[in-house]
Short mmCIF file of C-alpha atoms and ligand atoms in Angstrom, two decimals:
data_model
loop_
_atom_site.label_atom_id
_atom_site.label_comp_id
_atom_site.label_asym_id
_atom_site.label_seq_id
_atom_site.Cartn_x
_atom_site.Cartn_y
_atom_site.Cartn_z
CA UNK Z 162 -50.28 -1.27 -55.31
CA UNK Z 163 -51.59 -2.64 -52.04
CA UNK Z 164 -49.58 -1.75 -49.00
CA UNK Z 165 -47.43 -4.61 -47.72
CA UNK Z 166 -48.66 -6.04 -44.44
CA UNK Z 167 -45.72 -5.84 -42.06
CA UNK Z 168 -46.00 -7.87 -38.86
CA UNK Z 169 -44.04 -6.27 -36.03
CA UNK Z 170 -43.27 -9.28 -33.85
CA UNK Z 171 -42.53 -8.38 -30.23
CA UNK Z 172 -42.32 -9.75 -26.67
CA UNK Z 173 -41.22 -13.36 -26.68
CA UNK Z 174 -40.28 -16.07 -24.23
CA UNK Z 175 -36.82 -14.76 -23.44
CA UNK Z 176 -35.50 -12.89 -20.41
CA UNK Z 177 -35.36 -9.85 -22.69
CA UNK Z 178 -39.15 -9.63 -23.16
CA UNK Z 179 -39.40 -6.11 -21.64
CA UNK Z 180 -36.53 -4.80 -23.75
CA UNK Z 181 -38.36 -6.01 -26.84
CA UNK Z 182 -41.46 -4.00 -25.87
CA UNK Z 183 -39.41 -0.79 -25.76
CA UNK Z 184 -37.72 -1.50 -29.10
CA UNK Z 185 -40.99 -2.51 -30.81
CA UNK Z 186 -42.85 0.58 -29.58
CA UNK Z 187 -40.13 2.82 -31.04
CA UNK Z 188 -40.17 0.97 -34.36
CA UNK Z 189 -43.97 1.22 -34.54
CA UNK Z 190 -43.87 4.98 -33.91
CA UNK Z 191 -41.20 5.51 -36.57
CA UNK Z 192 -42.32 3.25 -39.40
CA UNK Z 193 -44.04 4.94 -42.35
CA UNK Z 194 -47.70 3.91 -42.06
CA UNK Z 195 -48.48 5.47 -45.45
CA UNK Z 196 -46.20 2.87 -46.99
CA UNK Z 197 -46.89 -0.17 -44.83
CA UNK Z 198 -49.94 -1.71 -43.17
CA UNK Z 199 -48.78 -2.64 -39.69
CA UNK Z 200 -49.85 -5.74 -37.78
CA UNK Z 201 -48.92 -5.96 -34.13
CA UNK Z 202 -47.99 -9.54 -33.26
CA UNK Z 203 -47.09 -10.12 -29.62
CA UNK Z 204 -45.66 -13.31 -28.13
CA UNK Z 205 -46.37 -13.71 -24.42
CA UNK Z 206 -43.76 -14.84 -21.91
CA UNK Z 207 -45.38 -18.29 -22.08
CA UNK Z 208 -45.04 -18.36 -25.87
CA UNK Z 209 -48.65 -17.66 -26.91
CA UNK Z 210 -49.05 -15.73 -30.17
CA UNK Z 211 -51.47 -12.83 -30.13
CA UNK Z 212 -52.44 -9.97 -32.42
CA UNK Z 213 -53.36 -6.54 -31.12
CA UNK Z 214 -56.49 -5.68 -33.17
CA UNK Z 215 -56.50 -3.18 -36.02
CA UNK Z 216 -58.83 -0.74 -34.35
CA UNK Z 217 -56.07 0.04 -31.89
CA UNK Z 218 -53.56 0.19 -34.70
CA UNK Z 219 -55.40 3.15 -36.17
CA UNK Z 220 -55.84 4.78 -32.83
CA UNK Z 221 -53.45 7.66 -33.10
CA UNK Z 222 -54.26 10.49 -30.72
CA UNK Z 223 -52.48 13.60 -31.94
CA UNK Z 224 -48.80 12.79 -31.68
CA UNK Z 225 -49.42 9.70 -29.59
CA UNK Z 226 -49.54 6.23 -31.08
CA UNK Z 227 -51.84 4.41 -28.67
CA UNK Z 228 -50.76 0.93 -29.79
CA UNK Z 229 -47.11 1.75 -29.30
CA UNK Z 230 -47.96 3.13 -25.86
CA UNK Z 231 -49.78 0.02 -24.68
CA UNK Z 232 -47.03 -2.24 -26.01
CA UNK Z 233 -44.39 -0.17 -24.25
CA UNK Z 234 -46.33 -0.32 -20.98
CA UNK Z 235 -46.72 -4.09 -21.30
CA UNK Z 236 -50.54 -3.92 -21.18
CA UNK Z 237 -51.08 -5.10 -24.78
CA UNK Z 238 -52.05 -8.67 -23.84
CA UNK Z 239 -55.45 -7.55 -22.52
CA UNK Z 240 -56.33 -6.01 -25.91
CA UNK Z 241 -54.94 -8.88 -28.02
CA UNK Z 242 -56.50 -12.02 -29.52
CA UNK Z 243 -54.67 -15.34 -29.57
CA UNK Z 244 -54.06 -17.13 -32.86
CA UNK Z 245 -52.20 -20.18 -34.12
CA UNK Z 246 -48.73 -19.18 -35.40
CA UNK Z 247 -49.22 -21.62 -38.29
CA UNK Z 248 -51.76 -19.07 -39.61
CA UNK Z 249 -49.25 -16.21 -39.64
CA UNK Z 250 -48.89 -16.20 -43.41
CA UNK Z 251 -52.55 -15.31 -43.89
CA UNK Z 252 -52.14 -12.28 -41.64
CA UNK Z 253 -48.90 -10.69 -42.81
CA UNK Z 254 -46.69 -10.42 -45.92
CA UNK Z 255 -43.47 -9.75 -44.05
CA UNK Z 256 -42.26 -10.42 -40.51
CA UNK Z 257 -40.12 -7.93 -38.65
CA UNK Z 258 -39.00 -9.58 -35.41
CA UNK Z 259 -38.10 -6.90 -32.87
CA UNK Z 260 -37.20 -9.27 -30.08
CA UNK Z 261 -34.05 -10.25 -28.33
CA UNK Z 262 -32.57 -13.38 -26.79
CA UNK Z 263 -33.41 -17.09 -26.97
CA UNK Z 264 -36.37 -18.12 -29.21
CA UNK Z 265 -36.34 -14.62 -30.76
CA UNK Z 266 -32.86 -13.82 -31.96
CA UNK Z 267 -31.28 -17.27 -32.07
CA UNK Z 268 -32.64 -18.64 -35.35
CA UNK Z 269 -35.66 -20.44 -33.92
CA UNK Z 270 -38.31 -17.93 -34.99
CA UNK Z 271 -36.38 -17.30 -38.21
CA UNK Z 272 -36.74 -21.05 -38.92
CA UNK Z 273 -40.48 -20.74 -38.39
CA UNK Z 274 -40.67 -17.87 -40.92
CA UNK Z 275 -38.71 -20.00 -43.40
CA UNK Z 276 -41.04 -22.94 -42.93
CA UNK Z 277 -44.10 -20.71 -43.35
CA UNK Z 278 -42.52 -19.08 -46.43
CA UNK Z 279 -42.71 -15.57 -44.98
CA UNK Z 280 -39.98 -13.05 -45.87
CA UNK Z 281 -38.50 -11.49 -42.75
CA UNK Z 282 -36.10 -8.82 -41.56
CA UNK Z 283 -32.62 -9.49 -40.23
CA UNK Z 284 -30.25 -12.43 -40.12
CA UNK Z 285 -31.23 -15.92 -41.23
CA UNK Z 286 -31.24 -19.11 -39.18
CA UNK Z 287 -27.53 -19.89 -39.26
CA UNK Z 288 -26.21 -16.39 -38.53
CA UNK Z 289 -28.79 -15.89 -35.77
CA UNK Z 290 -27.96 -19.18 -34.06
CA UNK Z 291 -24.21 -18.73 -34.28
CA UNK Z 292 -24.22 -15.11 -33.12
CA UNK Z 293 -26.45 -15.96 -30.16
CA UNK Z 294 -23.99 -18.52 -28.81
CA UNK Z 295 -21.07 -16.52 -27.43
CA UNK Z 296 -18.77 -19.55 -27.31
CA UNK Z 297 -19.46 -20.86 -30.80
CA UNK Z 298 -19.25 -17.41 -32.38
CA UNK Z 299 -15.90 -16.78 -30.63
CA UNK Z 300 -14.59 -20.06 -32.09
CA UNK Z 301 -15.54 -18.89 -35.57
CA UNK Z 302 -14.03 -15.44 -35.01
CA UNK Z 303 -10.78 -17.10 -33.90
CA UNK Z 304 -10.74 -19.24 -37.04
CA UNK Z 305 -11.08 -16.04 -39.08
CA UNK Z 306 -8.10 -14.52 -37.27
CA UNK Z 307 -10.28 -11.98 -35.46
CA UNK Z 308 -8.99 -11.07 -31.98
CA UNK Z 309 -11.09 -12.35 -29.08
CA UNK Z 310 -10.32 -12.44 -25.37
CA UNK Z 311 -9.30 -15.69 -23.65
CA UNK Z 312 -12.32 -17.77 -22.69
CA UNK Z 313 -13.49 -21.19 -21.51
CA UNK Z 314 -16.71 -23.00 -22.26
CA UNK Z 315 -18.38 -24.94 -19.45
CA UNK Z 316 -21.48 -27.05 -19.78
CA UNK Z 317 -24.20 -27.83 -17.24
CA UNK Z 318 -22.57 -31.26 -16.86
CA UNK Z 319 -19.23 -29.67 -15.90
CA UNK Z 320 -20.83 -27.39 -13.33
CA UNK Z 321 -23.27 -29.92 -11.88
CA UNK Z 322 -20.57 -32.62 -11.85
CA UNK Z 323 -18.24 -30.70 -9.58
CA UNK Z 324 -18.60 -27.00 -8.99
CA UNK Z 325 -15.20 -26.96 -7.27
CA UNK Z 326 -13.45 -28.69 -10.16
CA UNK Z 327 -15.09 -26.30 -12.63
CA UNK Z 328 -14.03 -23.28 -10.56
CA UNK Z 329 -10.46 -24.61 -10.23
CA UNK Z 330 -10.21 -25.07 -13.98
CA UNK Z 331 -11.22 -21.44 -14.53
CA UNK Z 332 -8.89 -20.20 -11.80
CA UNK Z 333 -5.99 -21.97 -13.46
CA UNK Z 334 -6.67 -20.88 -17.01
CA UNK Z 335 -8.14 -17.38 -16.61
CA UNK Z 336 -7.65 -16.25 -12.99
CA UNK Z 337 -9.55 -13.40 -11.36
CA UNK Z 338 -11.41 -11.24 -12.05
CA UNK Z 339 -13.29 -13.05 -14.77
CA UNK Z 340 -16.63 -12.62 -16.50
CA UNK Z 341 -19.23 -15.37 -16.34
CA UNK Z 342 -22.09 -15.42 -18.85
CA UNK Z 343 -24.78 -17.75 -20.14
CA UNK Z 344 -23.58 -18.55 -23.68
CA UNK Z 345 -27.03 -17.83 -25.14
CA UNK Z 346 -28.49 -14.69 -23.63
CA UNK Z 347 -28.31 -10.93 -23.98
CA UNK Z 348 -28.93 -7.62 -22.22
CA UNK Z 349 -26.36 -8.72 -19.61
CA UNK Z 350 -28.96 -11.08 -18.10
CA UNK Z 351 -27.12 -13.67 -15.96
CA UNK Z 352 -23.74 -11.96 -16.51
CA UNK Z 353 -21.44 -11.42 -13.49
CA UNK Z 354 -17.93 -10.39 -12.71
CA UNK Z 355 -16.25 -12.79 -10.27
CA UNK Z 356 -13.30 -11.73 -8.12
CA UNK Z 357 -12.76 -14.92 -6.07
CA UNK Z 358 -13.73 -18.58 -5.86
CA UNK Z 359 -16.94 -17.96 -3.93
CA UNK Z 360 -18.14 -15.33 -6.41
CA UNK Z 361 -17.16 -17.57 -9.30
CA UNK Z 362 -19.26 -20.44 -7.96
CA UNK Z 363 -22.23 -18.13 -7.43
CA UNK Z 364 -21.77 -16.68 -10.93
CA UNK Z 365 -21.66 -20.16 -12.49
CA UNK Z 366 -24.88 -21.15 -10.72
CA UNK Z 367 -26.57 -17.93 -11.82
CA UNK Z 368 -25.51 -18.35 -15.45
CA UNK Z 369 -26.81 -21.92 -15.35
CA UNK Z 370 -30.31 -20.60 -14.62
CA UNK Z 371 -30.33 -19.13 -18.15
CA UNK Z 372 -28.44 -21.61 -20.29
CA UNK Z 373 -26.82 -25.04 -20.19
CA UNK Z 374 -23.71 -23.58 -21.79
CA UNK Z 375 -21.62 -21.05 -19.88
CA UNK Z 376 -18.77 -18.94 -21.17
CA UNK Z 377 -16.16 -17.57 -18.77
CA UNK Z 378 -13.83 -14.86 -20.05
CA UNK Z 379 -10.72 -13.10 -18.86
CA UNK Z 380 -11.53 -9.61 -17.57
CA UNK Z 381 -10.55 -6.83 -19.94
CA UNK Z 382 -10.33 -3.36 -18.41
CA UNK Z 383 -11.85 -1.81 -21.47
CA UNK Z 384 -13.65 0.88 -23.37
CA UNK Z 385 -16.77 -0.47 -25.10
CA UNK Z 386 -16.97 0.36 -28.76
CA UNK Z 387 -19.72 -0.65 -31.20
CA UNK Z 388 -20.55 -0.36 -34.85
CA UNK Z 389 -23.64 -1.10 -36.92
CA UNK Z 390 -23.78 -3.20 -40.09
CA UNK Z 391 -26.50 -3.22 -42.76
CA UNK Z 392 -26.60 -5.33 -45.93
CA UNK Z 393 -26.77 -8.75 -47.53
CA UNK Z 394 -24.07 -9.56 -50.09
CA UNK Z 395 -22.27 -6.21 -49.79
CA UNK Z 396 -22.70 -5.15 -46.17
CA UNK Z 397 -21.63 -1.73 -44.94
CA UNK Z 398 -20.61 -0.50 -41.51
CA UNK Z 399 -21.87 2.80 -40.09
CA UNK Z 400 -20.18 5.14 -37.63
CA UNK Z 401 -18.35 3.79 -34.57
CA UNK Z 402 -19.72 4.68 -31.13
CA UNK Z 403 -18.69 4.25 -27.51
CA UNK Z 404 -20.76 3.21 -24.50
CA UNK Z 405 -20.02 5.04 -21.26
CA UNK Z 406 -21.77 2.78 -18.70
CA UNK Z 407 -23.09 4.29 -15.48
CA UNK Z 408 -22.05 1.19 -13.51
CA UNK Z 409 -18.84 -0.78 -13.08
CA UNK Z 410 -19.80 -2.69 -16.23
CA UNK Z 411 -22.66 -2.40 -18.70
CA UNK Z 412 -25.11 -4.55 -16.72
CA UNK Z 413 -28.91 -4.78 -17.15
CA UNK Z 414 -29.57 -1.78 -14.88
CA UNK Z 415 -27.02 0.40 -16.62
CA UNK Z 416 -28.56 -0.56 -19.96
CA UNK Z 417 -32.23 0.04 -19.21
CA UNK Z 418 -32.94 1.29 -15.69
CA UNK Z 419 -30.50 4.06 -14.85
CA UNK Z 420 -32.65 6.88 -16.20
CA UNK Z 421 -30.15 7.82 -18.88
CA UNK Z 422 -27.01 7.91 -16.72
CA UNK Z 423 -25.21 5.59 -19.18
CA UNK Z 424 -24.13 7.63 -22.18
CA UNK Z 425 -23.44 6.91 -25.81
CA UNK Z 426 -20.69 8.84 -27.50
CA UNK Z 427 -21.01 9.01 -31.31
CA UNK Z 428 -18.59 9.08 -32.98
CA UNK Z 429 -16.33 7.37 -30.46
CA UNK Z 430 -13.31 9.42 -29.46
CA UNK Z 431 -10.77 7.01 -31.00
CA UNK Z 432 -8.23 7.38 -33.79
CA UNK Z 433 -9.34 7.23 -37.41
CA UNK Z 434 -7.16 4.10 -37.85
CA UNK Z 435 -8.81 2.32 -34.91
CA UNK Z 436 -12.29 3.23 -36.23
CA UNK Z 437 -11.39 1.93 -39.70
CA UNK Z 438 -10.02 -1.33 -38.26
CA UNK Z 439 -13.14 -1.78 -36.18
CA UNK Z 440 -15.38 -1.31 -39.20
CA UNK Z 441 -13.29 -3.79 -41.20
CA UNK Z 442 -13.34 -6.36 -38.41
CA UNK Z 443 -17.10 -5.88 -37.98
CA UNK Z 444 -17.71 -6.65 -41.66
CA UNK Z 445 -15.38 -9.65 -41.57
CA UNK Z 446 -17.16 -11.04 -38.50
CA UNK Z 447 -20.59 -10.38 -40.06
CA UNK Z 448 -19.65 -12.22 -43.24
CA UNK Z 449 -17.99 -15.05 -41.28
CA UNK Z 450 -21.31 -15.94 -39.66
CA UNK Z 451 -23.28 -15.37 -42.89
CA UNK Z 452 -24.87 -12.18 -41.58
CA UNK Z 453 -27.77 -10.72 -43.57
CA UNK Z 454 -30.00 -7.72 -43.02
CA UNK Z 455 -28.41 -6.04 -40.04
CA UNK Z 456 -26.42 -6.51 -36.84
CA UNK Z 457 -24.54 -4.54 -34.22
CA UNK Z 458 -20.95 -5.63 -33.68
CA UNK Z 459 -19.41 -4.92 -30.27
CA UNK Z 460 -15.75 -4.51 -29.37
CA UNK Z 461 -13.58 -3.90 -26.33
CA UNK Z 462 -10.49 -1.72 -26.47
CA UNK Z 463 -8.05 -2.48 -23.65
CA UNK Z 464 -7.57 0.82 -21.79
CA UNK Z 465 -3.88 0.15 -21.10
CA UNK Z 466 -2.62 -1.58 -24.23
CA UNK Z 467 -5.07 -0.22 -26.82
CA UNK Z 468 -5.59 -3.80 -28.08
CA UNK Z 469 -8.94 -4.32 -29.81
CA UNK Z 470 -11.06 -7.39 -29.03
CA UNK Z 471 -14.20 -8.47 -30.83
CA UNK Z 472 -16.77 -9.14 -28.11
CA UNK Z 473 -20.00 -10.17 -29.80
CA UNK Z 474 -22.46 -9.75 -32.66
CA UNK Z 475 -26.06 -8.90 -31.83
CA UNK Z 476 -28.34 -9.87 -34.69
CA UNK Z 477 -31.36 -8.01 -33.25
CA UNK Z 478 -29.82 -5.16 -31.27
CA UNK Z 479 -31.79 -2.73 -29.11
CA UNK Z 480 -33.89 -0.61 -31.43
CA UNK Z 481 -35.32 2.31 -29.48
CA UNK Z 482 -34.75 5.83 -30.78
CA UNK Z 483 -31.98 6.13 -28.23
CA UNK Z 484 -30.30 2.81 -29.02
CA UNK Z 485 -26.83 2.57 -30.48
CA UNK Z 486 -27.76 0.77 -33.71
CA UNK Z 487 -30.15 3.36 -35.19
CA UNK Z 488 -28.07 6.26 -33.81
CA UNK Z 489 -24.93 4.96 -35.54
CA UNK Z 490 -26.82 4.97 -38.83
CA UNK Z 491 -28.21 8.45 -38.13
CA UNK Z 492 -24.60 9.58 -37.66
CA UNK Z 493 -23.87 8.04 -41.08
CA UNK Z 494 -26.78 10.03 -42.56
CA UNK Z 495 -29.59 7.42 -42.51
CA UNK Z 496 -32.67 8.44 -40.49
CA UNK Z 497 -34.28 6.02 -38.01
CA UNK Z 498 -37.37 5.37 -40.19
CA UNK Z 499 -35.20 4.81 -43.27
CA UNK Z 500 -33.04 2.26 -41.43
CA UNK Z 501 -36.19 0.25 -40.68
CA UNK Z 502 -37.27 0.48 -44.35
CA UNK Z 503 -33.83 -0.68 -45.45
CA UNK Z 504 -34.15 -3.74 -43.20
CA UNK Z 505 -37.49 -4.57 -44.84
CA UNK Z 506 -35.97 -4.11 -48.33
CA UNK Z 507 -33.04 -6.35 -47.46
CA UNK Z 508 -35.40 -9.03 -46.16
CA UNK Z 509 -37.33 -8.99 -49.43
CA UNK Z 510 -34.10 -8.97 -51.43
CA UNK Z 511 -32.92 -12.13 -49.66
CA UNK Z 512 -36.33 -13.77 -50.06
CA UNK Z 513 -36.46 -13.14 -53.81
CA UNK Z 514 -32.82 -14.19 -54.28
CA UNK Z 515 -33.61 -17.48 -52.57
CA UNK Z 516 -36.96 -18.13 -54.17
CA UNK Z 517 -36.89 -16.82 -57.71
CA UNK Z 518 -36.59 -19.28 -60.54
CA UNK Z 519 -35.50 -22.16 -58.36
CA UNK Z 520 -36.68 -25.63 -59.20
CA UNK Z 521 -36.71 -28.27 -56.53
CA UNK Z 522 -35.40 -31.53 -57.96
N1 ADP N 680 -14.43 -10.09 -20.74
C1 ADP N 680 -14.95 -8.96 -20.26
N2 ADP N 680 -14.19 -8.02 -19.67
C2 ADP N 680 -14.72 -6.88 -19.18
N3 ADP N 680 -16.04 -6.58 -19.22
C3 ADP N 680 -16.87 -7.47 -19.80
C4 ADP N 680 -16.37 -8.69 -20.37
N4 ADP N 680 -17.40 -9.36 -20.90
C5 ADP N 680 -18.49 -8.61 -20.67
N5 ADP N 680 -18.19 -7.47 -20.02
C6 ADP N 680 -19.17 -6.44 -19.59
O1 ADP N 680 -20.46 -7.05 -19.51
C7 ADP N 680 -21.37 -6.49 -20.48
C8 ADP N 680 -22.27 -7.59 -21.03
O2 ADP N 680 -21.51 -8.61 -21.66
P1 ADP N 680 -21.78 -9.07 -23.14
O3 ADP N 680 -20.78 -10.10 -23.48
O4 ADP N 680 -21.81 -7.88 -24.01
O5 ADP N 680 -23.21 -9.76 -23.03
P2 ADP N 680 -24.68 -9.32 -23.51
O6 ADP N 680 -24.96 -10.20 -24.67
O7 ADP N 680 -25.55 -9.66 -22.36
O8 ADP N 680 -24.65 -7.88 -23.88
C9 ADP N 680 -20.45 -5.85 -21.51
O9 ADP N 680 -21.11 -4.81 -22.20
C10 ADP N 680 -19.32 -5.33 -20.62
O10 ADP N 680 -19.70 -4.15 -19.92
MG1 MG N 681 -23.30 -6.95 -25.13
#
């Protein structure tokens, strides 16, 4: 049988472009090239679609995968050729988006794959869009009886209308310190902790640079606990891990630029009961948003009270060899390369379930 042509889709228009390059390079190094024919599809920051040519794809120098190296370094654009995304189906059999943030993880590109009739890895349109919006997903979690912290949603209109009125509303309902975030973003981009009115106003303006919807949350003095989910109709949760950030909170620098000072602790040093509850809540949240394929589900545990809060679901979590999602599955006995293969299998499974034997009336 011919090898399936897997398009690794990386880069993208979001503020998490660089993070995607790291994740994609790791996936490319790990994926079994005996089984799959890889195509390297990059999306530039401006949204142009490009393919890094095959000759580079074969260019493995000893242990080094040259294509992965140039993608990681961000110099892939020079070697790539632009194409019309409408022609994607002719190039690949299956799309594996390894991108984060708006246009990449929020259902938009998933909608394009659906329209082009290309099977793809990870959550579908609805789950991706809902999980990306921190305010909407919290509303759904609340409806499911899942514990979330207190929060307020502000729109651009609220903030532009009267910054003072918006700040006063937050002061009254949540107080200080509070966390201000663009509703649709990731990697802590645009996220700030505000300790007074002045900081709150600055934080609102910053968040507005990234999204027209802003979520403000009560501050939880917390431990950060995460688990990883894989599956379609019968999803399963892996081990539970803890993030030990190198900074006051897990900001962009602590995530990617601190040279490894932030640590992951797997399994998390929490009680068996707490770990079981977290896994159960993760699966409930995943199913509530119609999760498919995979996702990482993040929690806070209040350091003083021990109360567990569901923070967010990431439908395309960081995917380097050192990222929490693959490591949680390694701890559960599934190797990095196998986790990627499982995501491909699940994407095909969904595609065939949706497309086999259906007649359109
Ligand atoms: N309500 C909160 N209380 C305390 N810390 C928070 C709160 N919300 C976010 N943080 C900190 O900010 C980080 C980023 O916020 P998060 O909601 O996870 O956004 P992102 O999608 O960018 O990862 C978290 O990992 C945590 O360190
Ligand atoms: Mg997060």
